[in-house]
Coordinates of C-alpha atoms in Angstrom, one line a residue:
M1 CA -2.4 61.4 -23.8
L2 CA -6.2 60.8 -24.2
D3 CA -8.1 58.4 -22.0
A4 CA -10.6 55.9 -23.3
A5 CA -13.5 58.2 -22.8
E6 CA -11.9 61.0 -24.8
Y7 CA -10.8 58.7 -27.6
R8 CA -13.9 58.6 -29.8
I9 CA -13.5 58.4 -33.5
P10 CA -16.2 60.3 -35.5
S11 CA -18.6 58.0 -37.3
M12 CA -17.8 57.3 -41.0
R13 CA -21.3 55.9 -41.7
H14 CA -22.5 59.0 -43.6
R15 CA -19.3 59.1 -45.7
V16 CA -19.6 55.6 -47.2
S17 CA -22.1 53.5 -49.1
P18 CA -24.4 51.1 -47.2
E19 CA -22.5 48.2 -48.7
E20 CA -19.1 49.6 -47.4
W21 CA -20.6 50.3 -44.0
Q22 CA -21.7 46.7 -43.6
A23 CA -18.3 45.5 -44.7
R24 CA -16.8 47.8 -42.1
I25 CA -19.0 46.4 -39.4
D26 CA -18.1 42.8 -40.3
L27 CA -14.4 43.6 -40.6
A28 CA -14.4 45.3 -37.2
A29 CA -16.2 42.3 -35.8
C30 CA -13.5 40.1 -37.2
Y31 CA -10.7 42.1 -35.5
R32 CA -12.5 41.8 -32.2
L33 CA -13.0 38.0 -32.7
V34 CA -9.3 37.5 -33.6
D35 CA -8.4 39.2 -30.3
L36 CA -11.1 37.4 -28.3
Y37 CA -9.8 34.0 -29.5
H38 CA -6.2 35.0 -28.6
M39 CA -4.8 35.4 -32.1
S40 CA -3.8 39.0 -32.0
D41 CA -0.2 40.4 -31.6
L42 CA -0.5 43.9 -30.0
I43 CA -0.9 46.3 -32.9
A44 CA 0.7 44.0 -35.5
N45 CA -0.9 41.9 -38.2
H46 CA -3.9 42.6 -40.3
V47 CA -7.3 41.5 -41.6
S48 CA -8.5 43.3 -44.8
V49 CA -11.6 43.2 -46.9
R50 CA -12.3 44.4 -50.4
V51 CA -14.7 47.3 -50.6
P52 CA -17.7 46.1 -52.6
G53 CA -17.7 47.5 -56.2
E54 CA -14.3 49.2 -55.8
D55 CA -10.6 48.6 -56.4
T56 CA -9.9 49.4 -52.8
F57 CA -9.8 47.6 -49.5
L58 CA -10.2 48.3 -45.8
I59 CA -7.4 47.7 -43.3
N60 CA -6.6 48.5 -39.6
P61 CA -4.8 51.7 -38.6
Y62 CA -1.3 50.9 -37.4
G63 CA -1.4 51.8 -33.7
M64 CA -4.7 50.5 -32.5
L65 CA -5.2 47.3 -30.7
Y66 CA -7.6 44.8 -32.2
E67 CA -10.0 45.2 -29.2
E68 CA -10.3 48.9 -30.2
I69 CA -11.1 48.5 -33.8
S70 CA -14.5 49.8 -34.9
A71 CA -16.3 50.2 -38.2
S72 CA -15.3 53.9 -38.4
S73 CA -11.6 53.4 -37.5
L74 CA -10.7 51.4 -40.6
I75 CA -8.6 53.0 -43.3
K76 CA -9.5 52.6 -47.0
I77 CA -6.6 52.3 -49.4
D78 CA -6.1 51.3 -53.1
Y79 CA -3.9 48.6 -54.5
D80 CA -0.9 51.0 -54.7
G81 CA -1.2 51.9 -51.0
N82 CA -2.7 55.4 -51.5
V83 CA -5.1 56.4 -48.7
V84 CA -8.6 56.9 -50.2
L85 CA -10.5 57.5 -47.0
K86 CA -9.2 57.9 -43.5
P87 CA -11.0 58.7 -40.2
E88 CA -10.1 61.5 -37.9
F89 CA -8.0 60.0 -35.0
P90 CA -8.2 62.1 -31.9
G91 CA -4.7 63.2 -30.7
T92 CA -2.7 61.2 -33.3
D93 CA -2.4 60.4 -37.0
Y94 CA -2.4 56.7 -37.6
G95 CA -1.3 55.3 -41.0
V96 CA -1.1 51.8 -42.6
N97 CA 1.7 49.4 -41.9
R98 CA 3.9 48.8 -44.9
A99 CA 4.2 45.0 -44.5
G100 CA 0.4 44.7 -44.2
F101 CA -0.1 46.7 -47.4
V102 CA 2.4 44.6 -49.4
I103 CA 0.9 41.2 -48.3
H104 CA -2.8 42.2 -48.5
S105 CA -2.7 44.3 -51.6
A106 CA -0.9 41.5 -53.5
I107 CA -3.8 39.1 -52.9
H108 CA -6.7 41.6 -53.4
K109 CA -5.2 42.9 -56.6
A110 CA -4.6 39.4 -58.1
K111 CA -7.6 37.5 -56.9
H112 CA -10.9 39.3 -57.4
D113 CA -12.9 36.4 -56.0
I114 CA -11.2 36.9 -52.6
A115 CA -12.9 39.4 -50.4
C116 CA -11.0 38.9 -47.1
V117 CA -7.4 38.2 -46.2
A118 CA -6.2 37.5 -42.6
H119 CA -2.6 37.2 -41.3
T120 CA -1.5 36.3 -37.8
H121 CA 1.7 35.8 -35.7
T122 CA 0.3 33.4 -33.0
W123 CA 2.7 31.2 -31.1
P124 CA 1.2 27.9 -32.5
G125 CA 1.2 29.3 -36.1
M126 CA 4.8 30.5 -35.8
A127 CA 5.9 27.3 -34.2
V128 CA 4.5 25.1 -37.0
S129 CA 5.9 27.6 -39.6
T130 CA 9.4 26.6 -38.3
L131 CA 8.9 22.9 -38.7
E132 CA 10.3 21.1 -41.7
C133 CA 7.3 18.8 -41.7
G134 CA 4.9 21.7 -41.9
L135 CA 1.3 21.1 -40.8
L136 CA 0.5 17.5 -40.3
P137 CA -2.9 16.0 -41.2
N138 CA -3.1 14.3 -37.8
T139 CA -6.6 15.4 -36.8
Q140 CA -9.9 15.7 -38.6
T141 CA -9.6 19.5 -38.3
S142 CA -6.1 19.6 -39.8
M143 CA -7.1 17.4 -42.7
R144 CA -9.2 20.3 -43.9
F145 CA -5.8 21.9 -44.7
A146 CA -4.1 18.8 -46.2
H147 CA -3.3 20.8 -49.4
I148 CA -2.2 23.9 -47.6
S149 CA 0.2 26.3 -49.4
Y150 CA 3.7 27.4 -48.1
H151 CA 5.7 30.6 -48.7
D152 CA 9.4 30.6 -47.9
F153 CA 10.8 33.3 -45.6
S154 CA 13.0 36.0 -47.2
G155 CA 12.8 38.7 -44.5
V156 CA 10.2 41.2 -43.4
V157 CA 7.7 41.6 -46.3
L158 CA 8.4 45.2 -47.3
D159 CA 9.5 44.8 -51.0
L160 CA 6.8 44.9 -53.7
S161 CA 8.8 42.3 -55.7
E162 CA 7.7 39.6 -53.2
Q163 CA 4.0 40.1 -54.1
E164 CA 4.2 37.9 -57.2
R165 CA 5.7 35.1 -55.3
L166 CA 3.1 35.4 -52.5
V167 CA 0.2 35.1 -55.0
R168 CA 1.9 32.2 -56.8
D169 CA 2.6 30.3 -53.6
L170 CA -1.0 30.7 -52.4
G171 CA -2.4 29.4 -55.7
D172 CA -6.0 28.3 -55.4
N173 CA -5.8 27.4 -51.7
N174 CA -7.6 29.4 -48.9
A175 CA -4.7 29.0 -46.4
M176 CA -1.0 29.4 -46.4
I177 CA 1.8 29.0 -43.9
L178 CA 4.4 31.7 -44.2
R179 CA 7.5 29.7 -43.2
N180 CA 9.4 31.1 -40.1
H181 CA 6.6 33.8 -40.0
G182 CA 3.0 32.9 -39.4
L183 CA -0.4 32.0 -40.9
L184 CA -2.5 33.5 -43.7
T185 CA -6.1 32.7 -44.7
V186 CA -8.4 34.1 -47.4
G187 CA -12.1 33.8 -48.1
T188 CA -14.8 35.0 -50.4
T189 CA -16.4 36.5 -47.3
I190 CA -15.2 37.7 -43.9
P191 CA -17.0 34.9 -42.1
E192 CA -15.4 32.3 -44.4
C193 CA -11.9 33.8 -43.8
F194 CA -12.3 33.9 -40.0
N195 CA -13.6 30.3 -39.9
A196 CA -10.5 29.2 -41.8
L197 CA -8.2 31.1 -39.6
H198 CA -9.8 29.8 -36.4
R199 CA -9.6 26.2 -37.6
L200 CA -6.0 26.6 -38.9
E201 CA -5.0 28.0 -35.5
L202 CA -6.6 25.1 -33.8
S203 CA -4.8 22.6 -36.1
C204 CA -1.5 24.2 -35.2
K205 CA -2.3 24.1 -31.5
T206 CA -3.2 20.4 -31.5
Q207 CA -0.1 19.5 -33.6
I208 CA 2.2 21.3 -31.1
A209 CA 0.5 19.6 -28.2
A210 CA 0.7 16.2 -29.7
M211 CA 4.4 16.6 -30.7
S212 CA 5.1 17.8 -27.2
C213 CA 4.0 14.4 -25.7
N214 CA 7.1 12.8 -27.1
S215 CA 5.1 9.7 -28.1
P216 CA 4.6 8.2 -31.6
M217 CA 1.6 9.7 -33.4
I218 CA -1.0 7.7 -35.3
K219 CA -0.6 8.2 -39.1
V220 CA -3.9 8.3 -40.9
P221 CA -3.8 6.6 -44.3
D222 CA -3.3 9.0 -47.3
E223 CA -6.6 7.9 -48.9
V224 CA -8.5 8.7 -45.7
V225 CA -6.8 12.1 -45.4
E226 CA -7.8 12.8 -49.0
K227 CA -11.4 11.7 -48.5
T228 CA -11.6 13.9 -45.4
W229 CA -10.1 16.9 -47.2
L230 CA -12.7 16.5 -50.0
N231 CA -15.5 16.6 -47.4
Y232 CA -14.3 20.1 -46.5
Q233 CA -14.4 21.5 -50.1
P234 CA -17.0 23.9 -51.4
Q235 CA -18.7 21.4 -53.7
T236 CA -19.5 19.1 -50.8
R237 CA -20.8 21.4 -48.1
R238 CA -22.3 24.8 -47.3
P239 CA -20.0 27.8 -47.2
F240 CA -17.9 28.1 -44.0
G241 CA -19.0 30.8 -41.6
L242 CA -22.6 30.9 -42.8
L243 CA -24.0 29.4 -39.6
D244 CA -21.5 30.5 -37.0
W245 CA -21.1 34.2 -38.0
P246 CA -24.5 35.4 -36.7
A247 CA -23.8 33.6 -33.5
L248 CA -20.4 35.2 -33.2
L249 CA -21.9 38.7 -33.7
R250 CA -24.4 38.0 -31.0
K251 CA -21.5 37.0 -28.7
L252 CA -19.7 40.3 -29.5
D253 CA -22.9 42.3 -29.0
R254 CA -23.2 40.8 -25.5
I255 CA -19.6 41.6 -24.7
D256 CA -19.1 45.0 -26.3
P257 CA -21.1 46.3 -29.3
S258 CA -18.8 49.3 -29.9
Y259 CA -17.3 47.5 -33.0
R260 CA -20.4 48.7 -34.8
D261 CA -19.6 52.4 -34.2

């Protein structure tokens, strides 16, 4: 068993393009942020990003905690799950989780405008995923997801035959609740995808908190919900993540800049 000091993954910087290296830094940062904001589940779940200019994407090695992920630790695979580039892991041989490959490759392969895909198993997300009512537009934040997609549960996502249904159910939305399972968000950039995930998680938390009060909730008129939803759409505002991402990176750099390694 190697201790933390001995577990150093050799840098991949010299083995990839500058564009891929930047994508690796941002993706590693996203993993650290998911953990920092209490949305990780030990070694489970995934955040992936398309490698610029390639039909490949980066994903976490199955066996590392989110707090350990660095730019050099990410594995590059193609849409068929073949490993294209893999780091040298001291003392072990991590691979890619099958369920993560099935879910993420389905979206990357079908939607070329999507760069990043995030999937979580948080308690608020899983709780809302079990509710027949789904996510309620009961706060300004949750109204951003008034048109959220849903995907019915059919077991652990291991079968490639489910990929078509995943893509169809997501449609043109940037967020989807996997019923009896968890949350999924997508974005044209990593910052955009993380922003959606953070806000969707917050929406689920506030809904569970409000429902737990056992008191009638105020229903916002449908036309107000729709108007608020429109205010969150790309044609009415700057891209999500544009302002907050640099600040989030500064936060990570103050805490632990090793995600850049």
